[in-house]
Short mmCIF file of N, CA and C in Angstrom, two decimals:
data_model
loop_
_atom_site.label_atom_id
_atom_site.label_comp_id
_atom_site.label_asym_id
_atom_site.label_seq_id
_atom_site.Cartn_x
_atom_site.Cartn_y
_atom_site.Cartn_z
N UNK K 1 0.82 -1.20 0.00
CA UNK K 1 0.00 0.00 0.00
C UNK K 1 0.86 1.26 0.00
N UNK K 2 1.83 1.31 0.91
CA UNK K 2 2.73 2.44 1.01
C UNK K 2 4.16 1.92 0.98
N UNK K 3 5.00 2.60 0.21
CA UNK K 3 6.41 2.24 0.13
C UNK K 3 7.29 3.43 0.45
N UNK K 4 8.37 3.18 1.17
CA UNK K 4 9.37 4.19 1.46
C UNK K 4 10.66 3.77 0.78
N UNK K 5 11.19 4.63 -0.06
CA UNK K 5 12.40 4.33 -0.81
C UNK K 5 13.49 5.32 -0.46
N UNK K 6 14.59 4.82 0.09
CA UNK K 6 15.70 5.67 0.52
C UNK K 6 16.80 5.72 -0.52
N UNK K 7 17.56 6.80 -0.49
CA UNK K 7 18.73 6.94 -1.35
C UNK K 7 19.70 7.93 -0.72
N UNK K 8 20.93 7.93 -1.21
CA UNK K 8 21.91 8.91 -0.78
C UNK K 8 23.01 8.39 0.13
N UNK K 9 22.92 7.14 0.55
CA UNK K 9 23.96 6.59 1.40
C UNK K 9 25.23 6.33 0.63
N UNK K 10 26.30 6.06 1.37
CA UNK K 10 27.57 5.79 0.73
C UNK K 10 28.73 5.92 1.68
N UNK K 11 29.92 5.99 1.11
CA UNK K 11 31.16 6.11 1.87
C UNK K 11 31.64 7.55 1.85
N UNK K 12 31.97 8.07 3.03
CA UNK K 12 32.45 9.45 3.13
C UNK K 12 33.54 9.52 4.20
N UNK K 13 34.47 10.44 4.02
CA UNK K 13 35.54 10.63 5.00
C UNK K 13 35.04 11.40 6.21
N UNK K 14 35.67 11.20 7.37
CA UNK K 14 35.31 12.00 8.55
C UNK K 14 35.35 13.49 8.24
N UNK K 15 34.34 14.21 8.71
CA UNK K 15 34.23 15.63 8.44
C UNK K 15 33.45 15.94 7.18
N UNK K 16 33.14 14.93 6.40
CA UNK K 16 32.41 15.12 5.16
C UNK K 16 30.91 15.18 5.37
N UNK K 17 30.19 15.23 4.25
CA UNK K 17 28.73 15.38 4.30
C UNK K 17 28.05 14.40 3.36
N UNK K 18 26.82 14.05 3.72
CA UNK K 18 25.95 13.25 2.88
C UNK K 18 24.52 13.76 3.05
N UNK K 19 23.71 13.56 2.03
CA UNK K 19 22.31 13.93 2.10
C UNK K 19 21.47 12.71 1.74
N UNK K 20 20.68 12.25 2.69
CA UNK K 20 19.79 11.12 2.48
C UNK K 20 18.40 11.62 2.10
N UNK K 21 17.71 10.84 1.30
CA UNK K 21 16.34 11.16 0.96
C UNK K 21 15.48 9.92 1.08
N UNK K 22 14.20 10.12 1.33
CA UNK K 22 13.24 9.03 1.46
C UNK K 22 11.92 9.50 0.87
N UNK K 23 11.48 8.83 -0.17
CA UNK K 23 10.24 9.18 -0.84
C UNK K 23 9.14 8.18 -0.52
N UNK K 24 8.02 8.68 -0.04
CA UNK K 24 6.87 7.84 0.26
C UNK K 24 5.90 7.87 -0.91
N UNK K 25 5.40 6.70 -1.26
CA UNK K 25 4.44 6.61 -2.36
C UNK K 25 3.37 5.59 -2.03
N UNK K 26 2.23 5.70 -2.71
CA UNK K 26 1.12 4.79 -2.49
C UNK K 26 -0.15 5.51 -2.10
N UNK K 27 -1.04 4.79 -1.44
CA UNK K 27 -2.31 5.36 -1.01
C UNK K 27 -2.10 6.14 0.28
N UNK K 28 -1.98 7.45 0.15
CA UNK K 28 -1.64 8.30 1.29
C UNK K 28 -2.60 9.48 1.38
N UNK K 29 -3.18 9.65 2.56
CA UNK K 29 -3.98 10.83 2.83
C UNK K 29 -3.10 11.91 3.46
N UNK K 30 -2.32 11.52 4.44
CA UNK K 30 -1.39 12.44 5.08
C UNK K 30 -0.31 11.64 5.79
N UNK K 31 0.79 12.32 6.10
CA UNK K 31 1.88 11.70 6.84
C UNK K 31 2.18 12.59 8.04
N UNK K 32 1.60 12.26 9.20
CA UNK K 32 1.77 13.12 10.38
C UNK K 32 3.22 13.27 10.82
N UNK K 33 4.03 12.22 10.63
CA UNK K 33 5.41 12.29 11.07
C UNK K 33 6.31 11.39 10.23
N UNK K 34 7.51 11.88 9.97
CA UNK K 34 8.53 11.10 9.28
C UNK K 34 9.81 11.19 10.10
N UNK K 35 10.55 10.10 10.13
CA UNK K 35 11.73 10.03 10.97
C UNK K 35 12.86 9.30 10.27
N UNK K 36 14.05 9.54 10.78
CA UNK K 36 15.23 8.76 10.42
C UNK K 36 15.73 8.03 11.65
N UNK K 37 15.96 6.74 11.51
CA UNK K 37 16.58 5.92 12.53
C UNK K 37 17.90 5.40 11.99
N UNK K 38 18.75 4.92 12.88
CA UNK K 38 19.96 4.27 12.43
C UNK K 38 20.30 3.12 13.36
N UNK K 39 21.01 2.14 12.81
CA UNK K 39 21.44 1.00 13.58
C UNK K 39 22.87 0.65 13.22
N UNK K 40 23.75 0.81 14.18
CA UNK K 40 25.15 0.46 14.01
C UNK K 40 25.36 -1.00 14.40
N UNK K 41 26.42 -1.63 13.90
CA UNK K 41 26.69 -3.02 14.23
C UNK K 41 26.77 -3.24 15.74
N UNK K 42 26.03 -4.23 16.23
CA UNK K 42 26.05 -4.57 17.64
C UNK K 42 25.28 -3.63 18.54
N UNK K 43 24.55 -2.69 17.97
CA UNK K 43 23.81 -1.73 18.77
C UNK K 43 22.32 -1.74 18.42
N UNK K 44 21.53 -1.20 19.34
CA UNK K 44 20.09 -1.08 19.12
C UNK K 44 19.80 0.01 18.08
N UNK K 45 18.69 -0.14 17.40
CA UNK K 45 18.25 0.90 16.49
C UNK K 45 17.86 2.13 17.29
N UNK K 46 18.31 3.30 16.86
CA UNK K 46 18.04 4.53 17.59
C UNK K 46 17.42 5.59 16.70
N UNK K 47 16.62 6.43 17.31
CA UNK K 47 16.00 7.54 16.61
C UNK K 47 17.02 8.64 16.41
N UNK K 48 17.15 9.10 15.17
CA UNK K 48 18.09 10.16 14.83
C UNK K 48 17.39 11.52 14.77
N UNK K 49 16.29 11.58 14.05
CA UNK K 49 15.57 12.84 13.88
C UNK K 49 14.15 12.58 13.44
N UNK K 50 13.26 13.50 13.80
CA UNK K 50 11.85 13.40 13.46
C UNK K 50 11.35 14.75 12.98
N UNK K 51 10.44 14.73 12.01
CA UNK K 51 9.80 15.95 11.56
C UNK K 51 8.31 15.69 11.39
N UNK K 52 7.50 16.61 11.89
CA UNK K 52 6.05 16.49 11.80
C UNK K 52 5.54 17.15 10.53
N UNK K 53 4.24 16.97 10.27
CA UNK K 53 3.63 17.61 9.12
C UNK K 53 3.70 19.13 9.23
N UNK K 54 3.71 19.63 10.45
CA UNK K 54 3.83 21.05 10.69
C UNK K 54 5.27 21.53 10.76
N UNK K 55 6.22 20.66 10.45
CA UNK K 55 7.65 20.98 10.36
C UNK K 55 8.34 21.11 11.71
N UNK K 56 7.71 20.64 12.78
CA UNK K 56 8.38 20.59 14.07
C UNK K 56 9.42 19.48 14.03
N UNK K 57 10.62 19.77 14.50
CA UNK K 57 11.71 18.80 14.42
C UNK K 57 12.25 18.45 15.80
N UNK K 58 12.80 17.24 15.89
CA UNK K 58 13.49 16.77 17.08
C UNK K 58 14.71 15.98 16.65
N UNK K 59 15.79 16.09 17.43
CA UNK K 59 17.04 15.43 17.09
C UNK K 59 17.61 14.70 18.30
N UNK K 60 18.31 13.61 18.01
CA UNK K 60 19.09 12.96 19.04
C UNK K 60 20.23 13.89 19.44
N UNK K 61 20.60 13.85 20.72
CA UNK K 61 21.67 14.72 21.20
C UNK K 61 22.97 14.53 20.43
N UNK K 62 23.23 13.32 19.99
CA UNK K 62 24.47 13.00 19.31
C UNK K 62 24.61 13.66 17.93
N UNK K 63 23.50 14.13 17.36
CA UNK K 63 23.56 14.71 16.01
C UNK K 63 23.15 16.18 15.98
N UNK K 64 22.73 16.73 17.10
CA UNK K 64 22.31 18.13 17.13
C UNK K 64 23.45 19.04 16.68
N UNK K 65 23.11 19.97 15.81
CA UNK K 65 24.10 20.89 15.29
C UNK K 65 24.82 20.39 14.06
N UNK K 66 24.68 19.11 13.76
CA UNK K 66 25.36 18.52 12.61
C UNK K 66 24.39 18.03 11.54
N UNK K 67 23.25 17.49 11.97
CA UNK K 67 22.26 16.94 11.04
C UNK K 67 21.05 17.86 10.97
N UNK K 68 20.41 17.88 9.81
CA UNK K 68 19.19 18.65 9.62
C UNK K 68 18.16 17.81 8.88
N UNK K 69 16.98 17.67 9.47
CA UNK K 69 15.90 16.94 8.81
C UNK K 69 14.94 17.95 8.19
N UNK K 70 14.44 17.64 7.02
CA UNK K 70 13.48 18.49 6.34
C UNK K 70 12.56 17.63 5.49
N UNK K 71 11.47 18.23 5.01
CA UNK K 71 10.56 17.46 4.16
C UNK K 71 9.94 18.35 3.09
N UNK K 72 9.58 17.71 2.01
CA UNK K 72 8.93 18.36 0.90
C UNK K 72 7.83 17.42 0.44
N UNK K 73 6.60 17.74 0.83
CA UNK K 73 5.45 16.88 0.56
C UNK K 73 5.68 15.52 1.18
N UNK K 74 5.81 14.47 0.37
CA UNK K 74 5.96 13.12 0.90
C UNK K 74 7.39 12.61 0.86
N UNK K 75 8.33 13.53 0.81
CA UNK K 75 9.74 13.18 0.81
C UNK K 75 10.43 13.80 2.02
N UNK K 76 11.21 13.02 2.73
CA UNK K 76 11.97 13.51 3.86
C UNK K 76 13.45 13.41 3.55
N UNK K 77 14.21 14.39 4.04
CA UNK K 77 15.64 14.45 3.80
C UNK K 77 16.39 14.49 5.12
N UNK K 78 17.61 14.04 5.08
CA UNK K 78 18.51 14.17 6.22
C UNK K 78 19.85 14.66 5.71
N UNK K 79 20.14 15.93 5.97
CA UNK K 79 21.43 16.50 5.63
C UNK K 79 22.39 16.22 6.78
N UNK K 80 23.46 15.52 6.50
CA UNK K 80 24.41 15.12 7.52
C UNK K 80 25.75 15.80 7.25
N UNK K 81 26.16 16.66 8.16
CA UNK K 81 27.42 17.38 8.04
C UNK K 81 28.37 16.98 9.17
N UNK K 82 29.63 17.28 8.97
CA UNK K 82 30.67 16.98 9.96
C UNK K 82 30.53 15.55 10.46
N UNK K 83 30.47 14.64 9.52
CA UNK K 83 30.26 13.24 9.86
C UNK K 83 31.43 12.66 10.64
N UNK K 84 31.10 11.78 11.57
CA UNK K 84 32.07 11.11 12.42
C UNK K 84 32.01 9.61 12.18
N UNK K 85 33.09 8.90 12.48
CA UNK K 85 33.06 7.44 12.32
C UNK K 85 31.92 6.78 13.09
N UNK K 86 31.55 7.34 14.24
CA UNK K 86 30.47 6.78 15.02
C UNK K 86 29.09 6.98 14.39
N UNK K 87 29.03 7.76 13.30
CA UNK K 87 27.79 7.90 12.55
C UNK K 87 27.57 6.73 11.60
N UNK K 88 28.57 5.88 11.45
CA UNK K 88 28.45 4.73 10.57
C UNK K 88 27.32 3.83 11.03
N UNK K 89 26.39 3.55 10.13
CA UNK K 89 25.22 2.74 10.47
C UNK K 89 24.37 2.55 9.23
N UNK K 90 23.40 1.67 9.35
CA UNK K 90 22.34 1.60 8.35
C UNK K 90 21.27 2.59 8.77
N UNK K 91 20.91 3.48 7.89
CA UNK K 91 19.91 4.50 8.19
C UNK K 91 18.58 4.10 7.58
N UNK K 92 17.53 4.17 8.41
CA UNK K 92 16.19 3.75 8.00
C UNK K 92 15.21 4.92 8.05
N UNK K 93 14.40 5.01 7.04
CA UNK K 93 13.30 5.97 7.01
C UNK K 93 12.08 5.33 7.64
N UNK K 94 11.35 6.10 8.42
CA UNK K 94 10.13 5.62 9.06
C UNK K 94 9.04 6.68 8.94
N UNK K 95 7.80 6.23 8.74
CA UNK K 95 6.71 7.18 8.61
C UNK K 95 5.42 6.64 9.18
N UNK K 96 4.68 7.51 9.86
CA UNK K 96 3.31 7.23 10.25
C UNK K 96 2.42 7.80 9.15
N UNK K 97 1.61 6.93 8.56
CA UNK K 97 0.81 7.31 7.40
C UNK K 97 -0.66 7.15 7.69
N UNK K 98 -1.43 8.19 7.38
CA UNK K 98 -2.88 8.17 7.56
C UNK K 98 -3.55 7.85 6.23
N UNK K 99 -4.33 6.78 6.23
CA UNK K 99 -5.17 6.44 5.08
C UNK K 99 -6.59 6.33 5.61
N UNK K 100 -7.13 5.11 5.72
CA UNK K 100 -8.39 4.90 6.43
C UNK K 100 -8.14 4.79 7.93
N UNK K 101 -6.91 4.61 8.29
CA UNK K 101 -6.45 4.56 9.66
C UNK K 101 -5.02 5.05 9.69
N UNK K 102 -4.30 4.74 10.75
CA UNK K 102 -2.90 5.15 10.86
C UNK K 102 -2.02 3.91 10.93
N UNK K 103 -1.02 3.82 10.06
CA UNK K 103 -0.11 2.69 10.01
C UNK K 103 1.33 3.18 9.95
N UNK K 104 2.21 2.34 10.40
CA UNK K 104 3.63 2.66 10.43
C UNK K 104 4.38 1.88 9.36
N UNK K 105 5.31 2.55 8.68
CA UNK K 105 6.07 1.93 7.60
C UNK K 105 7.56 2.19 7.76
N UNK K 106 8.36 1.26 7.28
CA UNK K 106 9.81 1.36 7.28
C UNK K 106 10.36 1.25 5.87
N UNK K 107 11.42 1.99 5.61
CA UNK K 107 12.17 1.80 4.39
C UNK K 107 13.12 0.63 4.55
N UNK K 108 13.81 0.25 3.48
CA UNK K 108 14.69 -0.91 3.54
C UNK K 108 16.06 -0.59 4.14
N UNK K 109 16.38 0.67 4.27
CA UNK K 109 17.64 1.08 4.85
C UNK K 109 18.70 1.41 3.81
N UNK K 110 19.58 2.33 4.16
CA UNK K 110 20.69 2.69 3.30
C UNK K 110 21.96 2.81 4.15
N UNK K 111 23.04 2.23 3.67
CA UNK K 111 24.29 2.18 4.43
C UNK K 111 25.04 3.50 4.35
N UNK K 112 25.45 4.00 5.50
CA UNK K 112 26.32 5.17 5.60
C UNK K 112 27.59 4.73 6.31
N UNK K 113 28.72 4.90 5.64
CA UNK K 113 30.01 4.53 6.22
C UNK K 113 30.92 5.74 6.26
N UNK K 114 31.39 6.09 7.45
CA UNK K 114 32.28 7.23 7.63
C UNK K 114 33.65 6.68 8.01
N UNK K 115 34.57 6.75 7.08
CA UNK K 115 35.89 6.15 7.29
C UNK K 115 36.91 6.76 6.34
N UNK K 116 38.17 6.74 6.77
CA UNK K 116 39.26 7.16 5.91
C UNK K 116 39.72 6.03 5.02
#
């Protein structure tokens, strides 16, 4: 019914930047919230940033001042600056989608590797 497709991951040197995108498609009335999560090897999946339909944003303390989440209609972006090796993880897009009810969806994930 609803698909989230991520892009923009890759290999970058410490201090570099990447921009992730996630496009939602399908039967959608509205998307109250879209988020980025990440999961590093051996660690729990953690919330990185969230943006509401009204553009209210929240960030994990570890990325404040470095990452910026934004959205354009049904697409959410994550601008990642001053990347650190500890940012290495699989990044997942997540969205709460309103159709006849409210359902939660995940993207397949995109790998971000910060290394020299």
